PDB file of C-alpha atoms in Angstrom:
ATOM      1  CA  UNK A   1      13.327 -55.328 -23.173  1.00 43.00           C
ATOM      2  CA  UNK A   2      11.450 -55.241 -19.691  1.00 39.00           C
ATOM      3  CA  UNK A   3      13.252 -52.733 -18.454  1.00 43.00           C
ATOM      4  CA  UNK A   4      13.134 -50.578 -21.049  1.00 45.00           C
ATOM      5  CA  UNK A   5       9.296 -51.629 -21.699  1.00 42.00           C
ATOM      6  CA  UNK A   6       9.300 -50.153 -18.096  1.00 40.00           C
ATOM      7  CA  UNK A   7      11.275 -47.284 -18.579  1.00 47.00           C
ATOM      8  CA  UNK A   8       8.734 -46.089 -21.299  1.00 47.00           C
ATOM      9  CA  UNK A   9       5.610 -46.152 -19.124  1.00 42.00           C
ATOM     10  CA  UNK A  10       7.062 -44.219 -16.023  1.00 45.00           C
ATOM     11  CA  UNK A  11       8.217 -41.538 -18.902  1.00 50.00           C
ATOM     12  CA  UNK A  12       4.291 -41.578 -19.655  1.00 46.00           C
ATOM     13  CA  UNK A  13       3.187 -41.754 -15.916  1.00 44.00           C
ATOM     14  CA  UNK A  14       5.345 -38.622 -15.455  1.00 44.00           C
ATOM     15  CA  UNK A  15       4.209 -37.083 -18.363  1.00 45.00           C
ATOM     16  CA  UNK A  16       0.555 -37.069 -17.602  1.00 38.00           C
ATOM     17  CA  UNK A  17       1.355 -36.112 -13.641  1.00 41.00           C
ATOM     18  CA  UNK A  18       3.294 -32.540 -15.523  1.00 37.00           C
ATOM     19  CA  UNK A  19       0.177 -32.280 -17.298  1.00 39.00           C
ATOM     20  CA  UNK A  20      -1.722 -31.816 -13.872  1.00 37.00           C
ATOM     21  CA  UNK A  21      -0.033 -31.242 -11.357  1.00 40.00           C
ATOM     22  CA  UNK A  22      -0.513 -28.230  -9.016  1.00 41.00           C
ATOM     23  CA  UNK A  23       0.663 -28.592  -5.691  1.00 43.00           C
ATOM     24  CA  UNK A  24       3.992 -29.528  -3.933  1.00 45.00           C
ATOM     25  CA  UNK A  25       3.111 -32.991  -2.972  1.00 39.00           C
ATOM     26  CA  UNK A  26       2.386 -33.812  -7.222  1.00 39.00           C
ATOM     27  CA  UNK A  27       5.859 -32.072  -7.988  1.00 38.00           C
ATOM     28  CA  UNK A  28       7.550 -34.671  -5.750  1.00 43.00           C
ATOM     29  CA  UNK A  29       6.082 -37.766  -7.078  1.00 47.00           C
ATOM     30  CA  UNK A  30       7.220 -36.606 -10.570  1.00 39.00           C
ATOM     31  CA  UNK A  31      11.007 -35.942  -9.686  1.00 44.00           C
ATOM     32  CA  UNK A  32      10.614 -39.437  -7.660  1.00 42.00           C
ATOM     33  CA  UNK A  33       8.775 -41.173 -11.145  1.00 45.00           C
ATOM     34  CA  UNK A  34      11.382 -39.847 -13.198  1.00 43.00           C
ATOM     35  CA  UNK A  35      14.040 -40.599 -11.254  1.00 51.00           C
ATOM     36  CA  UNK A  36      13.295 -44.021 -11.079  1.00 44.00           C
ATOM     37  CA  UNK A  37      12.700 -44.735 -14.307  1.00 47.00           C
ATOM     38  CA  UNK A  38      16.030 -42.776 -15.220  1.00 53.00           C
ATOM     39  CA  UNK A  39      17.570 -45.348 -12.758  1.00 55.00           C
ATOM     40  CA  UNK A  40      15.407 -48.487 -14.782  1.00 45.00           C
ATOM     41  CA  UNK A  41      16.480 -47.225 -18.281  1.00 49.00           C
ATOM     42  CA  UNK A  42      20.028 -46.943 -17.232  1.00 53.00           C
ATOM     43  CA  UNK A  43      20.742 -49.699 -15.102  1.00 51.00           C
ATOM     44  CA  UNK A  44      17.781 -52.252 -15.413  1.00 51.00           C
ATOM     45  CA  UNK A  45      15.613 -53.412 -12.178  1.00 43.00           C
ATOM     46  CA  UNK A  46      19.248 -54.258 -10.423  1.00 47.00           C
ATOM     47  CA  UNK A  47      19.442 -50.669 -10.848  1.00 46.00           C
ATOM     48  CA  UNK A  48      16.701 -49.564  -7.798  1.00 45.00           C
ATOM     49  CA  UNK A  49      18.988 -49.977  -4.571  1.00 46.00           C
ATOM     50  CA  UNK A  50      18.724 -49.057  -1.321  1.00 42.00           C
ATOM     51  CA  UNK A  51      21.218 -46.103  -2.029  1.00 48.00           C
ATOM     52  CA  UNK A  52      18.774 -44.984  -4.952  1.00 45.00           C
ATOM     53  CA  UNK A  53      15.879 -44.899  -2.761  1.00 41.00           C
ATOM     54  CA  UNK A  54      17.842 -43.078  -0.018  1.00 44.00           C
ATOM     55  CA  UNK A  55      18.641 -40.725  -2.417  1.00 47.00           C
ATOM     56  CA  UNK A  56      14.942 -40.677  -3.282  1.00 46.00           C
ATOM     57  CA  UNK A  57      14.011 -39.501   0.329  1.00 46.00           C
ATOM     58  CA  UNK A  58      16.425 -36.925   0.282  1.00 46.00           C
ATOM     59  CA  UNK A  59      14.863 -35.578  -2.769  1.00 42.00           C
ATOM     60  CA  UNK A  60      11.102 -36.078  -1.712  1.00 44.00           C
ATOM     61  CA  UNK A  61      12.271 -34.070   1.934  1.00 45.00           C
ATOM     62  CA  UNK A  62      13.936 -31.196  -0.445  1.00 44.00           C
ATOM     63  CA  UNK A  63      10.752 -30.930  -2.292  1.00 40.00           C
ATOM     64  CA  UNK A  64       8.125 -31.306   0.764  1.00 48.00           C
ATOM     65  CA  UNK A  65      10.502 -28.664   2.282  1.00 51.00           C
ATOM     66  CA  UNK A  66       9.950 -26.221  -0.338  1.00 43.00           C
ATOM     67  CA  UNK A  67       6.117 -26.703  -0.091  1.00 43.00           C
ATOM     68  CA  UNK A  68       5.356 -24.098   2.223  1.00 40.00           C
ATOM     69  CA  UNK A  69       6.906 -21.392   0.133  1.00 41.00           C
ATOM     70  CA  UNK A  70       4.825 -22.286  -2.369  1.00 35.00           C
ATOM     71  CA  UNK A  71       1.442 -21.782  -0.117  1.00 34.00           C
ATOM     72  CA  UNK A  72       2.704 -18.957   2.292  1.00 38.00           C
ATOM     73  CA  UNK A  73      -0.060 -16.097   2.411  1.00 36.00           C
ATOM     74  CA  UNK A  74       1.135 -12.616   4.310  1.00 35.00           C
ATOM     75  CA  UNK A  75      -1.406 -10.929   6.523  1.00 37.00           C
ATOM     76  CA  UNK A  76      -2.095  -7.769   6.249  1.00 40.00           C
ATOM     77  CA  UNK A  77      -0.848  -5.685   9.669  1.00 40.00           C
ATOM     78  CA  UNK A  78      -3.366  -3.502   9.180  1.00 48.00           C
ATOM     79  CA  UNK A  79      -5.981  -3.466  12.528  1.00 66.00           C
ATOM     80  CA  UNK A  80      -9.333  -4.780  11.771  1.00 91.00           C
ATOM     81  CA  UNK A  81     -12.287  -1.836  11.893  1.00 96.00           C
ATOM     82  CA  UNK A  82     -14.991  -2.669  14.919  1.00 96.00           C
ATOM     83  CA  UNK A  83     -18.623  -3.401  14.247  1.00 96.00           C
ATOM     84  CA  UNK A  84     -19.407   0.075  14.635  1.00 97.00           C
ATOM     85  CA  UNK A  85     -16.880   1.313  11.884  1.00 97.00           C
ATOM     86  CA  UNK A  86     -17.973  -1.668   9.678  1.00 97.00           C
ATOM     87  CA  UNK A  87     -21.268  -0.214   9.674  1.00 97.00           C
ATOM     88  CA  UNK A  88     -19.480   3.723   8.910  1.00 98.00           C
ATOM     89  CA  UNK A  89     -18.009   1.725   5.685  1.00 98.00           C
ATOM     90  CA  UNK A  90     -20.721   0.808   4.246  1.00 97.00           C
ATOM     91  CA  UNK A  91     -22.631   3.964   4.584  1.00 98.00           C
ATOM     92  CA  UNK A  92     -19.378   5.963   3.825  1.00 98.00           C
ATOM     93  CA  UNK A  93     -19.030   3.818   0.487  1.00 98.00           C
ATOM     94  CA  UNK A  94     -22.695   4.246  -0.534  1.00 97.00           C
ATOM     95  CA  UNK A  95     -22.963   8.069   0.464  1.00 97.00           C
ATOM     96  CA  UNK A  96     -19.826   9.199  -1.442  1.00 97.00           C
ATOM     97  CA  UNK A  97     -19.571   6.179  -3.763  1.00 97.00           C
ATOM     98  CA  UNK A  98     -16.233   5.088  -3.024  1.00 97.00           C
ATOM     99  CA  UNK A  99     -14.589   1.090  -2.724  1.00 97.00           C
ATOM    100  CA  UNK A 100     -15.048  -0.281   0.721  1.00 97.00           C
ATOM    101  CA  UNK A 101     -12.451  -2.038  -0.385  1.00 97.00           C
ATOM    102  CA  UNK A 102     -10.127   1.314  -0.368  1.00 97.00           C
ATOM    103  CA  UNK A 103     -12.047   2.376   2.425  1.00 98.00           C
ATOM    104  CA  UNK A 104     -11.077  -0.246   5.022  1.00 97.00           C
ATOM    105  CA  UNK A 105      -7.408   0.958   5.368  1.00 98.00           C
ATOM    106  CA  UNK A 106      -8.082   4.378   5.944  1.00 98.00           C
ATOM    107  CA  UNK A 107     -10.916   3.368   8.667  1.00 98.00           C
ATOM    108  CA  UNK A 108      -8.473   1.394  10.105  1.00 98.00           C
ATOM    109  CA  UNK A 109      -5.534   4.163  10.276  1.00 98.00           C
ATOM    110  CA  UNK A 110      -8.393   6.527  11.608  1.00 98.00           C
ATOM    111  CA  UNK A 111      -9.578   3.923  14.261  1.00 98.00           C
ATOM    112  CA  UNK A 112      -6.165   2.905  15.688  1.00 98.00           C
ATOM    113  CA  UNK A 113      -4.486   6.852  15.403  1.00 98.00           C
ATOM    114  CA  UNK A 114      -7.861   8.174  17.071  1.00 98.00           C
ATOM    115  CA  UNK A 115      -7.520   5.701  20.137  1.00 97.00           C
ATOM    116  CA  UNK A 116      -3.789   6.176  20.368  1.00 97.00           C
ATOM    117  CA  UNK A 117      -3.804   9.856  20.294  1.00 97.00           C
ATOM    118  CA  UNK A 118      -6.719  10.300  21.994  1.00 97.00           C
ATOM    119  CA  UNK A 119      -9.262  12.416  19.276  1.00 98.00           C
ATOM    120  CA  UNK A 120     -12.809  10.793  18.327  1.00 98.00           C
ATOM    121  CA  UNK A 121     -12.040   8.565  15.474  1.00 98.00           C
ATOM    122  CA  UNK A 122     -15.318   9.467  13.877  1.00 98.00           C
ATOM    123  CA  UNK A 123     -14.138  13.165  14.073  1.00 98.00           C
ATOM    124  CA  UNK A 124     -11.131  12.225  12.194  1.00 98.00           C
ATOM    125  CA  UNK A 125     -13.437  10.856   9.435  1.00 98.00           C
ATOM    126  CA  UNK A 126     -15.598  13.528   9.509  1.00 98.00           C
ATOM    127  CA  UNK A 127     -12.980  15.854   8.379  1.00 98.00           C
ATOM    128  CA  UNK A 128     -11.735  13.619   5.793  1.00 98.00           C
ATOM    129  CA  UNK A 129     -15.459  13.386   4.254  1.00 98.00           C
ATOM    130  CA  UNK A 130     -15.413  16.924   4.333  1.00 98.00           C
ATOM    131  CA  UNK A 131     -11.748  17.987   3.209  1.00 98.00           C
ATOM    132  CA  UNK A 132     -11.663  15.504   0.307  1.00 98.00           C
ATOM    133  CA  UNK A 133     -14.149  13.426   0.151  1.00 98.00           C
ATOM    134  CA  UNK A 134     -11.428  10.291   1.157  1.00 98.00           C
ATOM    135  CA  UNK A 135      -9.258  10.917  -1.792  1.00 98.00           C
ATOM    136  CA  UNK A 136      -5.620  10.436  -0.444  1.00 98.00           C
ATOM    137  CA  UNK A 137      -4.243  12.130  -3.311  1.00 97.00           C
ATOM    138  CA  UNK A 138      -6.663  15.745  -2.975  1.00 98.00           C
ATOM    139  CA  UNK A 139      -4.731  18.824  -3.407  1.00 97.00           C
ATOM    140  CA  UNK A 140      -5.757  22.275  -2.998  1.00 96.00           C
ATOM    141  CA  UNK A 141      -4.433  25.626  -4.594  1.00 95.00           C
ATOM    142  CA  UNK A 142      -3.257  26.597  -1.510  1.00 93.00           C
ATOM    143  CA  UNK A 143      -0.844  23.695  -1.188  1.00 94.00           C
ATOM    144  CA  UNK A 144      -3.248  21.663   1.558  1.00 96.00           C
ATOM    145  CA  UNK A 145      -2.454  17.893   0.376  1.00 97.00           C
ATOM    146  CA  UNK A 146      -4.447  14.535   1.290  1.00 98.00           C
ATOM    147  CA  UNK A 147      -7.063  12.858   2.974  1.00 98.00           C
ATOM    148  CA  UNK A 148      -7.603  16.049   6.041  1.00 98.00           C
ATOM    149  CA  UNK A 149      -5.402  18.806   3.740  1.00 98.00           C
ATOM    150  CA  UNK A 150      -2.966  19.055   5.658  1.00 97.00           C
ATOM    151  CA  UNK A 151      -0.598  22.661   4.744  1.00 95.00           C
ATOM    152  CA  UNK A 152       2.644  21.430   4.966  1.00 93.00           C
ATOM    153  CA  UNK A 153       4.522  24.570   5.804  1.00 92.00           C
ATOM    154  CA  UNK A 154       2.131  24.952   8.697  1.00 92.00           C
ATOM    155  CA  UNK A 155       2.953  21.966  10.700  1.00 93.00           C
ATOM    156  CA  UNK A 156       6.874  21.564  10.154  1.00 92.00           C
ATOM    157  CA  UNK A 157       7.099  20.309  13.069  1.00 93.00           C
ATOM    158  CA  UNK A 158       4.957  16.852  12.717  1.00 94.00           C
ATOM    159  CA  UNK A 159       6.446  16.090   9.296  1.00 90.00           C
ATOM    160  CA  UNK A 160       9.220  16.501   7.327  1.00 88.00           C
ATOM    161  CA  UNK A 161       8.210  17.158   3.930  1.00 84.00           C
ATOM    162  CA  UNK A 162      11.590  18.580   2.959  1.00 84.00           C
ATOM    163  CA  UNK A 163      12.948  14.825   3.019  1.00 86.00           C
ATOM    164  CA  UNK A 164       9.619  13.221   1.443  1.00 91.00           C
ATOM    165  CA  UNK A 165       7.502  15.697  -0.407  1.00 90.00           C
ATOM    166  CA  UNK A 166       5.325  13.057  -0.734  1.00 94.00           C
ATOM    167  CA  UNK A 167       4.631  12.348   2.994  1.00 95.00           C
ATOM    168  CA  UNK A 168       1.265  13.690   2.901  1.00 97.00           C
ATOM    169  CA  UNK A 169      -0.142  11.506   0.581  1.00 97.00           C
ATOM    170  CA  UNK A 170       0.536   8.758   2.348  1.00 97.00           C
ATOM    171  CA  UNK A 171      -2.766   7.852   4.276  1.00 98.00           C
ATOM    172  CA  UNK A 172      -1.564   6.549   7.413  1.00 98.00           C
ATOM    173  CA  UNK A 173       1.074   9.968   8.027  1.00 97.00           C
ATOM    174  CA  UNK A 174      -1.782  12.232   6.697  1.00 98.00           C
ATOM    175  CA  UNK A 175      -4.140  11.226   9.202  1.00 98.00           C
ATOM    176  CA  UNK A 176      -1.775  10.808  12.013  1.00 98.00           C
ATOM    177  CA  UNK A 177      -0.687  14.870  11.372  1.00 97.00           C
ATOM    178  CA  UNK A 178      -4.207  15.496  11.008  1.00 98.00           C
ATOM    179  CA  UNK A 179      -5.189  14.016  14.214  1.00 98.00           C
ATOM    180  CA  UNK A 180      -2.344  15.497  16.199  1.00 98.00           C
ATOM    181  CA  UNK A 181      -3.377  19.047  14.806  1.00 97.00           C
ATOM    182  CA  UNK A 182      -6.723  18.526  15.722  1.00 98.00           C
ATOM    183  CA  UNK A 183      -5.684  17.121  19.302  1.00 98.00           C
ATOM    184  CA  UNK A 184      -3.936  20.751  19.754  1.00 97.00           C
ATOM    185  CA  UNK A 185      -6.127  22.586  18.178  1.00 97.00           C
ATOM    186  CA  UNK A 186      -9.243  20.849  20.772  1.00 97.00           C
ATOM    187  CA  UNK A 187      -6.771  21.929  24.184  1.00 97.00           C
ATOM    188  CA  UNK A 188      -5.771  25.436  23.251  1.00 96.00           C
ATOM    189  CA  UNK A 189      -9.335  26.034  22.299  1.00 94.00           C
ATOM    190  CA  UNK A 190     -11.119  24.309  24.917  1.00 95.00           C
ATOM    191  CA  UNK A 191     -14.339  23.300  22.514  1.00 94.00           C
ATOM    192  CA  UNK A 192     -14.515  20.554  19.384  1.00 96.00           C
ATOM    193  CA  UNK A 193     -16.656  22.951  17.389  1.00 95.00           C
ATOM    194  CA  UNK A 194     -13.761  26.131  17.865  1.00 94.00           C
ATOM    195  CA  UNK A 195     -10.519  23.417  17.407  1.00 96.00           C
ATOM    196  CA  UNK A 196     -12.542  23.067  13.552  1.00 96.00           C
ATOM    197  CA  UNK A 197     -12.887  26.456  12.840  1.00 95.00           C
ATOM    198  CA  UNK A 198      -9.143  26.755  14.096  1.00 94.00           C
ATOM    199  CA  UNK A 199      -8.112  23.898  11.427  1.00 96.00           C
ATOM    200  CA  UNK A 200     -10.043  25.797   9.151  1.00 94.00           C
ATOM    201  CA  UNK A 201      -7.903  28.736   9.266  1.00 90.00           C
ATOM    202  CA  UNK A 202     -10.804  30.856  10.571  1.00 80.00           C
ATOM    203  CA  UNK A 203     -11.869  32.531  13.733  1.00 69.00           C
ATOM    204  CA  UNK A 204     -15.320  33.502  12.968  1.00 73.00           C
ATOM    205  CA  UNK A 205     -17.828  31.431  14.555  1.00 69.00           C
ATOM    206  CA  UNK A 206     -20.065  32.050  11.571  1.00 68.00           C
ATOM    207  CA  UNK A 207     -18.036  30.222   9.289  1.00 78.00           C
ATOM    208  CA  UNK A 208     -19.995  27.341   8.324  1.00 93.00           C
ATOM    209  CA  UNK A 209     -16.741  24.876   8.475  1.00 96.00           C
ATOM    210  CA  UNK A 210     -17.526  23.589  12.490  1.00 95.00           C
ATOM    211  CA  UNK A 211     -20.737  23.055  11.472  1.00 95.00           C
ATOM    212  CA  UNK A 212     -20.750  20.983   7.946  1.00 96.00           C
ATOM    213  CA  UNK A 213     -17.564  18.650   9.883  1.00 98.00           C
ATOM    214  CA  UNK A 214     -20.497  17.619  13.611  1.00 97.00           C
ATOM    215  CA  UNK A 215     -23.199  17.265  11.034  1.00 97.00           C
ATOM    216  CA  UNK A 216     -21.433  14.736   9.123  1.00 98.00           C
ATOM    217  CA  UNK A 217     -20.293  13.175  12.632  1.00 98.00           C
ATOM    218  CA  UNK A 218     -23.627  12.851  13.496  1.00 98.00           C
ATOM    219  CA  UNK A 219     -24.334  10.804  10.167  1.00 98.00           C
ATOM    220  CA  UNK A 220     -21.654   8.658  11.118  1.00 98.00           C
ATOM    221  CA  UNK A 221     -22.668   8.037  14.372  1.00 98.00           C
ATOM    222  CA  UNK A 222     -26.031   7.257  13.550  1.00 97.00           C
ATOM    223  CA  UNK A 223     -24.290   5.490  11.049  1.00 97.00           C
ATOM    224  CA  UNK A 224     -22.767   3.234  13.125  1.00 97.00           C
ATOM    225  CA  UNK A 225     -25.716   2.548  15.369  1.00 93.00           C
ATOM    226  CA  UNK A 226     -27.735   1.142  12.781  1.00 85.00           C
ATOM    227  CA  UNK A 227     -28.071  -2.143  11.433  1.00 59.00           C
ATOM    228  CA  UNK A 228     -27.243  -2.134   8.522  1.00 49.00           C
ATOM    229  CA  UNK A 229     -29.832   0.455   6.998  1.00 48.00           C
ATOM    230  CA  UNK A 230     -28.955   3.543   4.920  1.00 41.00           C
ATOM    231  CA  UNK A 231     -28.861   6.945   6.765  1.00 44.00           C
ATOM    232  CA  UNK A 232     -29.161   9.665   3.841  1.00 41.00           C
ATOM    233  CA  UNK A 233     -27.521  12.927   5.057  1.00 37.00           C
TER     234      UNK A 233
END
């Protein structure tokens, strides 16, 4: 009768622990409860050894084991923007009204390509503003495709489209061809302003392209300067 009258209450006990229980440590105090009272219904108080406990442990270890699994958080790899490009996001998001929650990614790609290649980061995003407005997925009737419209057919030798002809929509390749384009484009040309009208696909210095791209930089730069404040441009 005791044991049973026992029995009943740890089935209760481990009931209401179910009820709320939410972490790893909880979860091993109800296999423990239940097996114990499991072990008092069957076998009565003689029935709570030494081996029962030990065979408690190991089930407490299995389950404190697990625990970590339960709790593990992954890190993004993705580089973390400096100060300066913190400040570009939040003027970036206001002035074209897009998430600077999607924007930190493609800041981030721009910031760590631009240093490792060697091409103003801020130029890079310049030319994204301009070319489409940082929509990864922009596509023009003349087949130019993401963030810096990149023509595929043009550049055959920075990315294989034939094997992925959705390469360029991927952010981080987009701006990586972009920038190496650009890098070219800046020694063959000698000048910034000439490498944009170049990427452009025009020759004429007229062509308002070199100029709309360093005006935009300039926002960005003063952009980045600021504290905080809105630059209109």
């Amino acid at each position: 009768m005791f044991a049973t009258r026992i029995a009943k209450y740890a089935r209760h006990a481990a009931s209401f622990m179910l009820h709320f229980a939410h972490g790893g440590l909880l979860v091993a105090g109800l296999i423990v409860t239940l097996f114990v009272a499991s072990r008092i219904a069957n076998h009565g108080i003689q029935g709570l050894s030494l081996g029962s406990f030990t065979e408690e442990s190991a089930v407490t270890a299995m389950a404190e084991d697990a625990e970590p699994e339960l709790v593990q958080v992954v890190e993004s790899p993705s580089a973390k923007l400096s100060p300066d490009l913190q400040r570009v996001k939040i003027y970036i998001a206001k002035r074209y009204q897009v998430s600077a929650v999607a924007l930190e990614p493609l800041l981030a790609s721009a910031q760590q390509t631009g240093r490792n290649i060697g091409v103003d980061p801020l130029l890079l995003v310049a030319v994204m503003a301009i070319e489409s407005r940082f929509n990864p997925f922009a596509e023009s009737p003349m087949g130019a495709q993401g963030l810096m419209q990149i023509i595929p057919k043009w550049h055959p030798d920075k990315v294989d489209v034939k094997s992925d002809r959705a390469a360029l929509f991927d952010p981080d390749t987009n701006i990586r061809v972009g920038a190496q384009v650009l890098k070219e484009y800046i020694q063959t040309t000698g000048s910034v302003e000439r490498a944009l009208q170049q990427y452009n696909g025009s020759s004429d210095p007229a062509t308002p392209y070199a100029n709309k791209v360093m005006a935009v930089k300039a926002a960005l730069a003063q952009a980045a300067r600021s504290s905080g404040r809105f630059v209109g441009a």
